[in-house]
Structure formats: structure tokens, C-alpha cells
CSV table of C-alpha atoms and ligand atoms in Angstrom, one decimal:
chain,number,residue,atom,x,y,z
A,1,MET,CA,0.0,0.0,0.0
A,2,MET,CA,1.2,3.5,-0.8
A,3,GLU,CA,2.3,5.7,2.1
A,4,THR,CA,0.3,8.8,2.7
A,5,ASN,CA,2.3,11.9,3.5
A,6,THR,CA,0.7,15.2,4.6
A,7,GLU,CA,3.8,17.3,3.9
A,8,PRO,CA,3.2,19.8,1.0
A,9,ARG,CA,4.7,18.0,-2.0
A,10,PHE,CA,7.2,19.6,-4.4
A,11,ARG,CA,5.6,19.3,-7.8
A,12,ILE,CA,8.3,19.3,-10.5
A,13,PHE,CA,5.9,19.8,-13.4
A,14,ASP,CA,4.3,22.8,-11.7
A,15,VAL,CA,7.8,24.3,-11.4
A,16,LEU,CA,8.6,23.6,-15.1
A,17,GLN,CA,5.3,25.0,-16.2
A,18,SER,CA,5.6,28.2,-14.2
A,19,GLU,CA,8.4,29.5,-16.3
A,20,ASP,CA,7.8,27.2,-19.3
A,21,TYR,CA,11.0,25.1,-19.0
A,22,GLU,CA,11.6,22.6,-21.8
A,23,GLN,CA,13.6,19.9,-20.2
A,24,ILE,CA,15.5,18.8,-17.1
A,25,VAL,CA,18.0,16.0,-17.3
A,26,PHE,CA,19.2,14.3,-14.1
A,27,CYS,CA,22.6,12.7,-14.6
A,28,GLN,CA,24.0,10.0,-12.3
A,29,ASP,CA,27.1,7.9,-12.7
A,30,GLN,CA,28.0,5.7,-9.7
A,31,ALA,CA,31.6,5.0,-10.8
A,32,SER,CA,32.7,8.7,-10.9
A,33,GLY,CA,30.2,9.9,-8.3
A,34,LEU,CA,28.5,12.2,-10.8
A,35,LYS,CA,25.3,13.9,-9.7
A,36,ALA,CA,24.4,16.6,-12.1
A,37,ILE,CA,21.4,18.4,-13.4
A,38,ILE,CA,21.1,20.0,-16.9
A,39,ALA,CA,18.2,22.4,-17.3
A,40,ILE,CA,17.1,23.6,-20.7
A,41,HIS,CA,14.8,26.6,-20.4
A,42,ASP,CA,14.1,27.8,-24.0
A,43,THR,CA,15.5,26.9,-27.4
A,44,THR,CA,13.4,29.3,-29.5
A,45,LEU,CA,16.5,31.2,-30.7
A,46,GLY,CA,18.8,28.2,-31.0
A,47,PRO,CA,20.6,25.5,-29.0
A,48,ALA,CA,20.7,26.2,-25.3
A,49,LEU,CA,24.2,27.5,-24.3
A,50,GLY,CA,25.1,28.0,-20.7
A,51,GLY,CA,27.9,27.1,-18.3
A,52,LEU,CA,28.4,24.3,-15.8
A,53,ARG,CA,28.7,25.2,-12.1
A,54,MET,CA,30.1,22.9,-9.5
A,55,TRP,CA,28.9,23.6,-6.0
A,56,ASN,CA,28.5,21.7,-2.7
A,57,TYR,CA,24.7,22.3,-2.5
A,58,GLU,CA,23.1,21.6,0.9
A,59,SER,CA,20.3,19.8,-0.8
A,60,GLU,CA,19.1,18.5,-4.1
A,61,GLN,CA,16.3,21.0,-4.0
A,62,GLU,CA,18.8,23.9,-3.7
A,63,ALA,CA,20.8,22.6,-6.7
A,64,LEU,CA,17.6,22.3,-8.8
A,65,THR,CA,16.5,25.8,-7.8
A,66,ASP,CA,19.9,27.2,-8.8
A,67,VAL,CA,20.1,25.4,-12.1
A,68,LEU,CA,16.6,26.5,-13.1
A,69,ARG,CA,17.2,30.1,-12.2
A,70,LEU,CA,20.5,30.1,-14.0
A,71,ALA,CA,19.1,28.4,-17.1
A,72,LYS,CA,16.3,31.0,-17.5
A,73,GLY,CA,18.9,33.7,-17.0
A,74,MET,CA,20.9,32.3,-20.0
A,75,THR,CA,17.8,32.5,-22.2
A,76,TYR,CA,17.5,36.2,-21.4
A,77,LYS,CA,21.2,36.8,-21.6
A,78,ASN,CA,21.6,35.2,-25.0
A,79,ALA,CA,18.5,36.8,-26.4
A,80,ALA,CA,19.5,40.3,-25.1
A,81,ALA,CA,23.0,39.9,-26.5
A,82,GLY,CA,21.6,39.2,-30.0
A,83,LEU,CA,22.9,35.6,-30.1
A,84,ASN,CA,21.1,32.9,-32.0
A,85,LEU,CA,21.1,30.7,-28.9
A,86,GLY,CA,18.6,29.6,-26.3
A,87,GLY,CA,19.2,29.2,-22.6
A,88,GLY,CA,20.3,26.3,-20.4
A,89,LYS,CA,22.7,25.6,-17.6
A,90,ALA,CA,24.1,22.7,-15.7
A,91,VAL,CA,25.2,22.0,-12.1
A,92,ILE,CA,27.3,19.3,-10.6
A,93,ILE,CA,26.6,18.6,-7.0
A,94,GLY,CA,30.0,18.2,-5.3
A,95,ASN,CA,33.0,19.8,-3.7
A,96,ALA,CA,35.1,21.4,-6.4
A,97,LYS,CA,38.2,21.1,-4.2
A,98,THR,CA,38.0,17.4,-3.5
A,99,ASP,CA,35.5,15.7,-5.9
A,100,LYS,CA,36.8,16.6,-9.4
A,101,SER,CA,38.2,13.9,-11.6
A,102,GLU,CA,38.6,13.1,-15.3
A,103,ALA,CA,36.0,10.4,-14.9
A,104,LEU,CA,33.4,12.8,-13.4
A,105,PHE,CA,33.7,15.4,-16.2
A,106,ARG,CA,33.8,12.7,-18.9
A,107,ALA,CA,30.6,11.1,-17.5
A,108,PHE,CA,29.0,14.6,-17.6
A,109,GLY,CA,30.3,15.0,-21.2
A,110,ARG,CA,28.5,11.8,-22.2
A,111,TYR,CA,25.2,13.2,-20.9
A,112,VAL,CA,25.8,16.4,-22.9
A,113,GLN,CA,26.5,14.4,-26.0
A,114,SER,CA,23.3,12.4,-25.4
A,115,LEU,CA,21.4,15.7,-26.0
A,116,SER,CA,22.8,15.9,-29.5
A,117,GLY,CA,23.4,19.6,-29.4
A,118,ARG,CA,20.3,20.8,-27.6
A,119,TYR,CA,22.6,21.9,-24.8
A,120,ILE,CA,26.1,23.3,-25.2
A,121,THR,CA,28.2,23.7,-22.1
A,122,ALA,CA,31.1,26.0,-20.9
A,123,GLU,CA,32.6,27.3,-17.7
A,124,ASP,CA,30.8,28.7,-14.7
A,125,VAL,CA,31.7,29.0,-11.0
A,126,ASN,CA,34.2,26.4,-10.0
A,127,THR,CA,34.8,24.9,-13.4
A,128,THR,CA,37.9,25.5,-15.6
A,129,VAL,CA,39.3,25.1,-19.0
A,130,ALA,CA,40.9,21.8,-17.9
A,131,ASP,CA,37.5,20.5,-16.8
A,132,MET,CA,36.1,21.5,-20.3
A,133,ASP,CA,38.9,19.6,-21.9
A,134,PHE,CA,37.8,16.4,-20.2
A,135,ILE,CA,34.2,17.0,-21.3
A,136,HIS,CA,35.5,17.6,-24.8
A,137,MET,CA,36.9,14.0,-24.8
A,138,GLU,CA,33.3,12.9,-25.0
A,139,THR,CA,31.4,15.6,-26.9
A,140,ASP,CA,31.9,18.5,-29.3
A,141,TYR,CA,29.0,20.4,-27.6
A,142,VAL,CA,31.4,22.2,-25.2
A,143,THR,CA,33.0,25.6,-25.6
A,144,GLY,CA,35.7,27.3,-23.5
A,145,VAL,CA,38.1,24.4,-24.0
A,146,SER,CA,41.9,24.9,-24.6
A,147,PRO,CA,42.8,27.3,-27.4
A,148,ALA,CA,44.8,24.5,-29.0
A,149,PHE,CA,41.4,23.0,-30.1
A,150,GLY,CA,40.5,26.3,-31.9
A,151,SER,CA,38.5,27.4,-28.8
A,152,SER,CA,38.4,30.7,-27.0
A,153,GLY,CA,39.7,29.3,-23.7
A,154,ASN,CA,38.8,30.8,-20.3
A,155,PRO,CA,35.8,33.2,-20.7
A,156,SER,CA,36.4,35.0,-17.4
A,157,PRO,CA,38.7,37.8,-18.6
A,158,VAL,CA,36.4,38.6,-21.5
A,159,THR,CA,33.4,38.6,-19.2
A,160,ALA,CA,35.3,41.1,-17.0
A,161,TYR,CA,36.0,43.3,-20.0
A,162,GLY,CA,32.2,43.3,-20.8
A,163,VAL,CA,31.3,44.2,-17.2
A,164,TYR,CA,33.8,47.0,-17.3
A,165,ARG,CA,32.2,48.3,-20.6
A,166,GLY,CA,28.7,48.0,-19.0
A,167,MET,CA,29.9,49.8,-15.9
A,168,LYS,CA,31.2,52.7,-17.9
A,169,ALA,CA,27.8,53.0,-19.7
A,170,ALA,CA,26.1,53.0,-16.3
A,171,ALA,CA,28.5,55.8,-15.1
A,172,LYS,CA,27.7,57.8,-18.3
A,173,TRP,CA,24.0,57.5,-17.6
A,174,LYS,CA,24.2,58.3,-13.9
A,175,PHE,CA,27.1,60.7,-13.6
A,176,GLY,CA,27.2,62.2,-17.1
A,177,THR,CA,30.7,60.9,-17.8
A,178,ASP,CA,31.9,57.4,-18.5
A,179,SER,CA,35.3,58.0,-16.9
A,180,LEU,CA,35.7,55.8,-13.8
A,181,ALA,CA,38.9,57.6,-12.7
A,182,GLY,CA,38.5,58.7,-9.1
A,183,LYS,CA,35.3,56.7,-8.6
A,184,THR,CA,35.2,54.2,-5.7
A,185,VAL,CA,34.0,50.7,-6.7
A,186,ALA,CA,33.1,48.1,-4.0
A,187,VAL,CA,33.6,44.7,-5.4
A,188,GLN,CA,32.0,41.6,-3.8
A,189,GLY,CA,34.1,38.5,-4.6
A,190,VAL,CA,37.5,38.9,-6.4
A,191,GLY,CA,37.5,35.6,-8.2
A,192,ASN,CA,38.1,34.8,-11.9
A,193,VAL,CA,35.9,37.6,-13.3
A,194,ALA,CA,36.3,40.2,-10.7
A,195,TYR,CA,40.1,40.0,-10.5
A,196,ASN,CA,40.2,41.0,-14.2
A,197,LEU,CA,37.5,43.6,-13.7
A,198,CYS,CA,39.6,45.2,-10.9
A,199,ARG,CA,42.6,45.3,-13.2
A,200,HIS,CA,40.6,47.4,-15.7
A,201,LEU,CA,39.3,49.6,-13.0
A,202,HIS,CA,42.7,50.1,-11.4
A,203,GLU,CA,44.2,51.0,-14.7
A,204,GLU,CA,41.6,53.6,-15.2
A,205,GLY,CA,42.3,55.1,-11.8
A,206,ALA,CA,39.3,53.9,-9.8
A,207,HIS,CA,39.6,53.2,-6.0
A,208,LEU,CA,38.8,49.7,-5.0
A,209,ILE,CA,37.2,48.2,-1.9
A,210,VAL,CA,37.0,44.5,-2.0
A,211,THR,CA,35.8,41.5,0.0
A,212,ASP,CA,35.9,37.8,-0.4
A,213,ILE,CA,35.8,34.6,1.7
A,214,ASN,CA,39.1,33.5,0.2
A,215,GLU,CA,42.1,35.1,1.9
A,216,GLU,CA,44.4,34.5,-1.0
A,217,ALA,CA,42.1,36.3,-3.4
A,218,LEU,CA,42.1,39.3,-1.1
A,219,LYS,CA,45.8,39.4,-0.7
A,220,ARG,CA,46.2,39.4,-4.5
A,221,ALA,CA,43.8,42.3,-5.0
A,222,GLU,CA,45.4,44.2,-2.2
A,223,ALA,CA,48.9,43.7,-3.6
A,224,ASP,CA,48.2,44.2,-7.3
A,225,PHE,CA,45.6,47.0,-7.1
A,226,GLY,CA,46.1,48.6,-3.7
A,227,ALA,CA,42.5,47.6,-2.9
A,228,THR,CA,41.1,48.2,0.6
A,229,VAL,CA,39.9,45.0,2.1
A,230,VAL,CA,36.7,44.7,4.2
A,231,LYS,CA,34.8,41.8,5.8
A,232,PRO,CA,32.1,40.0,3.7
A,233,ASP,CA,29.2,41.5,5.6
A,234,GLU,CA,30.7,45.0,5.5
A,235,ILE,CA,30.8,45.4,1.8
A,236,TYR,CA,27.2,46.6,1.3
A,237,ALA,CA,27.5,49.6,3.6
A,238,VAL,CA,30.9,51.0,2.5
A,239,GLU,CA,31.0,54.6,1.0
A,240,CYS,CA,31.3,54.1,-2.7
A,241,ASP,CA,30.0,55.2,-6.1
A,242,ILE,CA,29.4,51.7,-7.6
A,243,PHE,CA,28.6,48.4,-5.9
A,244,ALA,CA,29.8,45.4,-8.1
A,245,PRO,CA,28.4,42.0,-7.0
A,246,CYS,CA,30.8,39.5,-8.5
A,247,ALA,CA,30.3,36.4,-6.2
A,248,LEU,CA,26.9,34.6,-6.1
A,249,GLY,CA,23.3,35.5,-6.6
A,250,ALA,CA,20.4,37.0,-4.6
A,251,VAL,CA,22.7,39.6,-2.9
A,252,ILE,CA,20.3,42.5,-3.7
A,253,ASN,CA,17.6,41.8,-1.1
A,254,ASP,CA,15.5,43.3,1.7
A,255,LYS,CA,18.5,43.2,4.1
A,256,THR,CA,21.1,44.6,1.8
A,257,ILE,CA,19.4,47.4,-0.1
A,258,PRO,CA,18.9,49.7,3.0
A,259,GLN,CA,22.7,49.5,3.6
A,260,LEU,CA,23.7,50.5,0.1
A,261,LYS,CA,25.5,53.9,-0.3
A,262,ALA,CA,26.3,53.3,-4.0
A,263,GLN,CA,24.4,55.1,-6.8
A,264,ILE,CA,25.0,52.2,-9.2
A,265,VAL,CA,24.8,48.4,-8.9
A,266,ALA,CA,26.8,46.9,-11.7
A,267,GLY,CA,28.6,43.6,-11.5
A,268,ALA,CA,29.3,40.1,-12.9
A,269,ALA,CA,27.2,37.8,-10.7
A,270,ASN,CA,24.2,36.0,-12.2
A,271,ASN,CA,20.7,36.6,-10.6
A,272,GLN,CA,21.7,39.5,-8.4
A,273,LEU,CA,18.1,40.4,-7.5
A,274,ALA,CA,16.7,38.0,-4.9
A,275,GLU,CA,13.3,38.8,-6.4
A,276,ASP,CA,12.2,41.0,-9.2
A,277,ARG,CA,10.6,43.4,-6.8
A,278,HIS,CA,14.1,44.3,-5.4
A,279,GLY,CA,14.9,45.8,-8.8
A,280,ASP,CA,11.8,48.1,-8.2
A,281,VAL,CA,13.2,49.0,-4.8
A,282,LEU,CA,16.6,50.0,-6.2
A,283,ASP,CA,14.8,52.2,-8.8
A,284,GLU,CA,12.6,53.8,-6.1
A,285,ASN,CA,15.8,54.5,-4.1
A,286,GLY,CA,17.4,56.2,-7.1
A,287,ILE,CA,20.1,53.5,-7.5
A,288,LEU,CA,20.8,52.6,-11.1
A,289,TYR,CA,20.8,48.9,-11.7
A,290,ALA,CA,22.8,47.5,-14.7
A,291,PRO,CA,20.8,44.3,-15.3
A,292,ASP,CA,23.1,41.3,-14.7
A,293,PHE,CA,22.3,39.3,-17.8
A,294,VAL,CA,23.1,42.3,-20.0
A,295,ILE,CA,26.3,43.4,-18.3
A,296,ASN,CA,27.8,39.9,-17.8
A,297,ALA,CA,27.2,38.6,-21.4
A,298,GLY,CA,30.9,39.0,-22.5
A,299,GLY,CA,31.7,35.4,-21.6
A,300,VAL,CA,28.9,33.8,-23.5
A,301,ILE,CA,29.4,36.2,-26.5
A,302,ASN,CA,33.0,35.1,-26.6
A,303,VAL,CA,32.3,31.3,-26.4
A,304,ALA,CA,29.4,31.6,-28.8
A,305,ASP,CA,31.8,32.9,-31.4
A,306,GLU,CA,33.4,29.5,-31.4
A,307,LEU,CA,30.3,28.2,-33.2
A,308,GLU,CA,31.4,30.2,-36.3
A,309,GLY,CA,35.1,29.3,-35.9
A,310,TYR,CA,36.6,31.5,-33.2
A,311,ASN,CA,37.9,34.9,-34.2
A,312,ARG,CA,39.0,36.9,-31.2
A,313,GLU,CA,38.9,40.3,-33.0
A,314,ARG,CA,35.3,39.7,-34.1
A,315,ALA,CA,34.3,38.5,-30.6
A,316,MET,CA,35.9,41.5,-28.9
A,317,LYS,CA,34.0,43.9,-31.2
A,318,LYS,CA,30.8,42.3,-30.1
A,319,ILE,CA,31.8,42.6,-26.5
A,320,GLU,CA,32.5,46.3,-26.9
A,321,LEU,CA,28.8,46.7,-27.8
A,322,ILE,CA,27.8,45.7,-24.2
A,323,TYR,CA,28.2,49.5,-23.6
A,324,ASP,CA,25.6,50.3,-26.3
A,325,ASN,CA,23.3,47.5,-25.2
A,326,MET,CA,23.4,48.8,-21.7
A,327,MET,CA,22.5,52.3,-22.9
A,328,ARG,CA,19.6,50.8,-24.8
A,329,VAL,CA,18.3,49.3,-21.6
A,330,PHE,CA,18.5,52.6,-19.8
A,331,GLU,CA,16.8,54.4,-22.7
A,332,ILE,CA,13.9,51.8,-22.8
A,333,ALA,CA,13.5,52.2,-19.0
A,334,GLU,CA,13.3,56.0,-19.3
A,335,ARG,CA,11.0,55.9,-22.4
A,336,ASP,CA,8.6,53.4,-20.8
A,337,GLY,CA,8.9,54.7,-17.2
A,338,VAL,CA,9.9,51.3,-15.9
A,339,PRO,CA,12.9,50.0,-13.8
A,340,THR,CA,15.9,48.9,-15.7
A,341,HIS,CA,15.4,45.2,-14.9
A,342,VAL,CA,12.0,45.4,-16.5
A,343,ALA,CA,13.4,47.1,-19.6
A,344,ALA,CA,16.1,44.4,-20.0
A,345,ASP,CA,13.5,41.6,-19.7
A,346,LYS,CA,11.4,43.4,-22.3
A,347,MET,CA,14.3,43.7,-24.7
A,348,ALA,CA,15.0,39.9,-24.4
A,349,GLU,CA,11.4,38.8,-24.5
A,350,GLU,CA,10.6,40.9,-27.5
A,351,ARG,CA,13.3,39.3,-29.5
A,352,ILE,CA,12.3,35.7,-28.5
A,353,HIS,CA,8.6,36.5,-29.2
A,354,MET,CA,9.5,38.0,-32.6
A,355,MET,CA,11.5,35.0,-33.7
A,356,SER,CA,8.9,32.5,-32.3
A,357,ARG,CA,6.3,34.1,-34.6
A,358,SER,CA,8.5,34.1,-37.7
A,359,ARG,CA,7.6,31.3,-40.1
A,360,SER,CA,9.5,28.1,-39.7
A,361,GLN,CA,10.5,26.9,-43.2
A,362,PHE,CA,12.1,23.5,-43.5
A,363,LEU,CA,15.8,23.9,-44.5
A,364,LYS,CA,18.2,21.0,-44.6
A,365,VAL,CA,21.3,21.9,-42.6
A,366,GLU,CA,24.3,20.2,-44.2
A,367,LYS,CA,26.9,20.7,-41.4
A,368,SER,CA,26.9,20.6,-37.7
A,369,ILE,CA,27.3,24.0,-36.0
A,370,LEU,CA,30.1,22.6,-34.0
A,371,GLY,CA,32.5,21.0,-36.5
A,372,ARG,CA,35.7,20.6,-34.5
A,373,ARG,CA,35.6,16.8,-34.8
B,1,NAD,N1,33.2,33.2,-15.4
B,1,NAD,C1,32.4,33.9,-16.3
B,1,NAD,O1,32.8,34.0,-17.5
B,1,NAD,C2,31.1,34.4,-15.9
B,1,NAD,C3,30.2,34.9,-16.9
B,1,NAD,C4,29.0,35.5,-16.5
B,1,NAD,C5,28.7,35.5,-15.2
B,1,NAD,N2,29.5,35.0,-14.3
B,1,NAD,C6,29.0,35.0,-12.9
B,1,NAD,O2,29.9,35.9,-12.2
B,1,NAD,C7,30.1,35.4,-10.8
B,1,NAD,C8,31.6,35.1,-10.5
B,1,NAD,O3,32.0,34.2,-11.4
B,1,NAD,P1,33.6,33.7,-11.4
B,1,NAD,O4,33.8,32.9,-12.6
B,1,NAD,O5,34.4,34.9,-11.2
B,1,NAD,O6,33.6,32.8,-10.1
B,1,NAD,P2,34.7,32.6,-9.0
B,1,NAD,O7,34.3,31.4,-8.2
B,1,NAD,O8,36.1,32.6,-9.7
B,1,NAD,O9,34.6,33.9,-8.1
B,1,NAD,C9,33.7,34.1,-7.1
B,1,NAD,C10,34.4,34.7,-5.9
B,1,NAD,O10,33.4,35.0,-5.0
B,1,NAD,C11,33.9,34.6,-3.7
B,1,NAD,N3,32.8,34.5,-2.8
B,1,NAD,C12,31.9,33.4,-2.6
B,1,NAD,N4,31.0,33.7,-1.7
B,1,NAD,C13,31.3,34.9,-1.2
B,1,NAD,C14,30.7,35.7,-0.2
B,1,NAD,N5,29.7,35.3,0.5
B,1,NAD,N6,31.2,36.9,0.0
B,1,NAD,C15,32.3,37.4,-0.7
B,1,NAD,N7,32.9,36.6,-1.6
B,1,NAD,C16,32.4,35.4,-1.9
B,1,NAD,C17,34.7,33.3,-3.9
B,1,NAD,O11,35.6,33.0,-2.9
B,1,NAD,C18,35.4,33.7,-5.3
B,1,NAD,O12,36.6,34.3,-5.1
B,1,NAD,C19,29.2,34.2,-10.7
B,1,NAD,O13,27.9,34.6,-10.3
B,1,NAD,C20,29.1,33.7,-12.2
B,1,NAD,O14,27.9,32.9,-12.4
B,1,NAD,C21,30.7,34.4,-14.6
B,2,LIG,C1,28.8,30.2,-21.4
B,2,LIG,C2,29.5,30.7,-20.2
B,2,LIG,C3,30.6,31.5,-20.5
B,2,LIG,C4,28.4,31.2,-19.3
B,2,LIG,C5,28.8,32.1,-18.1
B,2,LIG,N1,29.1,31.2,-17.0
B,2,LIG,C6,27.6,32.9,-17.8
B,2,LIG,O1,27.0,32.8,-16.8
B,2,LIG,O2,27.3,33.8,-18.6
């Protein structure tokens, strides 16, 4: 007889229907210890491209929530960046310091291959070019592998450059000049992306206040850029012009917004707003928010260029345009009298809607979009 349980049940199809997700793949491999989830949100514009995160999630529910939010974010990021790509993401549940192995990433790679190109993977938090190289042993549907394979390599420095360009656009809109010289930027998390962002900011003459939970990362920022170090919970309230969240998501919330002294929030982290309404509150408080999926699109623009045969000059030209794209978001927000996160959503949704309505003609495609093999 079936057990009756009075606990409210988690209904997976309700979750999928609520944001119209296409597919979730649960990946398990006992030999390597792989426990991964691939989420494909929307492939209207093309195959779902999004990175692979490795994180020691406290529960499977937490991993699922993270991958779903990140996958939807990639749909919007890719659409807003003008890429012919849909949105997806993957997470591996595990400790990136102790659980990585060739077998683990190759097992994941076989799951990616089983999707026949519906999902293309790349780096995200705690995954590296070396990890992508293992995945590449099993599938061509991976970007950000070693440049020796004709790939673009590590996307983080390029993401950082895009964030720097977007931050300059936000400064232009808010302060009337896009020079960041003399401005104080508070950076939360000085990892792969933010270290490179700090370098651009330092070279332009900005003052840096940084925090991280990793002492080594802090020492490096202090030594290389003369950054002032504060404790993780102090970063929100520091006197600064720009707050740059570059660690994890949901850091703009009911607790943090009242502490902010910054006039601009512009950083690399995905899903910075805990809830959409926090974008409204920033707007009401006169804080200009540079929507995360617009400002941090440099990495995906760079790896997406691989699908056409990677050309760094061409990719960098597209990444420069994050400045213009960010300006467009601010203009739409002003024109329509809406907060910037609403304007960015609108920009992405309009493109997806337009393409979903255009007639689908059958055309035989002769060659795979990823032809490295
Ligand atoms: N790598 C990319 O190309 C890329 C592209 C787009 C978006 N992003 C997003 O940017 C963010 C950073 O990515 P990354 O690749 O630099 O990751 P990373 O892991 O290299 O850097 C994150 C840093 O944040 C620190 N951190 C974690 N929790 C913290 C806390 N509570 N307080 C302060 N610091 C904390 C970590 O110690 C680490 O140094 C992520 O949200 C990622 O999804 C990355
Ligand atoms: C494809 C990757 C470079 C994606 C990146 N991790 C992002 O969140 O945009």
C-alpha cells in the first residue's frame, strides 16, 4: 500500500510550467560519483548555451532551484545579446576542491553528448578550461576548451571586460561621464571575473574596496591593485559610487538594499536580484541597476563565437557593444517609465517573441554548427 504523506509536495511539473522550461536532465554515474542536473529553459532562438557550475549544495532542492534560475537567465542573456542561442545551464553537486576527476567530467560530457546539441556547455563558477577539456573528450558540444582546439579558452577575462564596458555605460547615464577615474567601486568577490575587472578599474584610476571569503584572493587584490579589504558582511554599507556584486546571486535583497550607499549596482554575478521586486526598490531609491544578464554577457558572447570558428577580434568587437546594449536598456527604461530590470526583460522577451512568430521553413542543414571533430 502507498504511504500517505501530509507534507506539501514539491511538484516538479508545476515548477517547469511556471516558467515554461523545456527539459530537465538528471545525470547519475556511480563510478565517478557524478550527480548533475542539466536544465534547458528555452530553445526558440537556437541551442541552449550556458555554463556548468560545481557547488556543494546543501540539498538537491537547492541545486535544482539554482540550475533552473541560471538556465532561465541564460535564455534572457543570450536573447538580449543578440545571439542565436537559447538558454540552459548545468550544475554538478559536489565539492570542487575534492571531488573533481577526469571520470566525473567525462561522465558529464557523455550526458551532454546524449542531448545531440540541444545543450552546449562551458565554464561557470568552480569549473575550468581543464574540466572542459575532459568534457571535450566525450562531446563536441562544449565551448571554452583549450585554445589548442581552436577554442576561445577561459571566458572570465572577457566577461570582466564586458562588465567594465557596461559599468562605464552606467556611469555615463548616472554621472554624465563614463570615466571611472577617481570613482570608488566596492567589489564583492574577487574571483576569476572580478580580479580581471579590478585590473581594468585600477588601470583607469578607480579606487577599489574588495571583499571575499578567500584570503588568497584578497591578498592578491590588495597587492596588485592597492585595494582596501573589508569583511564580507561590511561590503554593502561602504562609502562608494558603484557596488559590483561578483560572487553569487540574490545579494540584492531586503536586508542589503537599505545598507547601500552606492548610486549604481553593476557587477558580474548572475541573478543578483533576490526577487524582481528588489529591482523596483533599487529604482525607487534612485540606485541605477545595470541588469546582470546584459552586463555579464561577455563570456557567452565570446564562447558563442566558437560556433562560427573562433575569431578573437570579431568576438571583442561584439563585447565592446555591451556598452551600447546597456545604454539601450536605460533608454527603454526611461522611455517606458519602468525600472531597468523590467526594460532588460522586455528587450530579451521581444526578440524571443518576434522569432517565435516568424515562419518556420524547413531547410536542410548540411553541417553541424560545431564542426571541430
Ligand atoms: N566566469 C564567467 O565568465 C562568468 C560569466 C558570466 C557571469 N558569471 C558570474 O559571475 C560570478 C563570478 O564568477 P567567477 O567565474 O568569477 O567565479 P569565481 O568562483 O572565480 O569567483 C567568485 C568569488 O566570490 C567569492 N565568494 C563566494 N562567496 C562569497 C561571499 N559570500 N562573500 C564574498 N565573496 C564570496 C569566492 O571566494 C570567489 O573568489 C558568478 O555569479 C558567475 O555565475 C561568470
Ligand atoms: C557560457 C558561459 C561563459 C556562461 C557564463 N558562465 C555565464 O553565466 O554567462
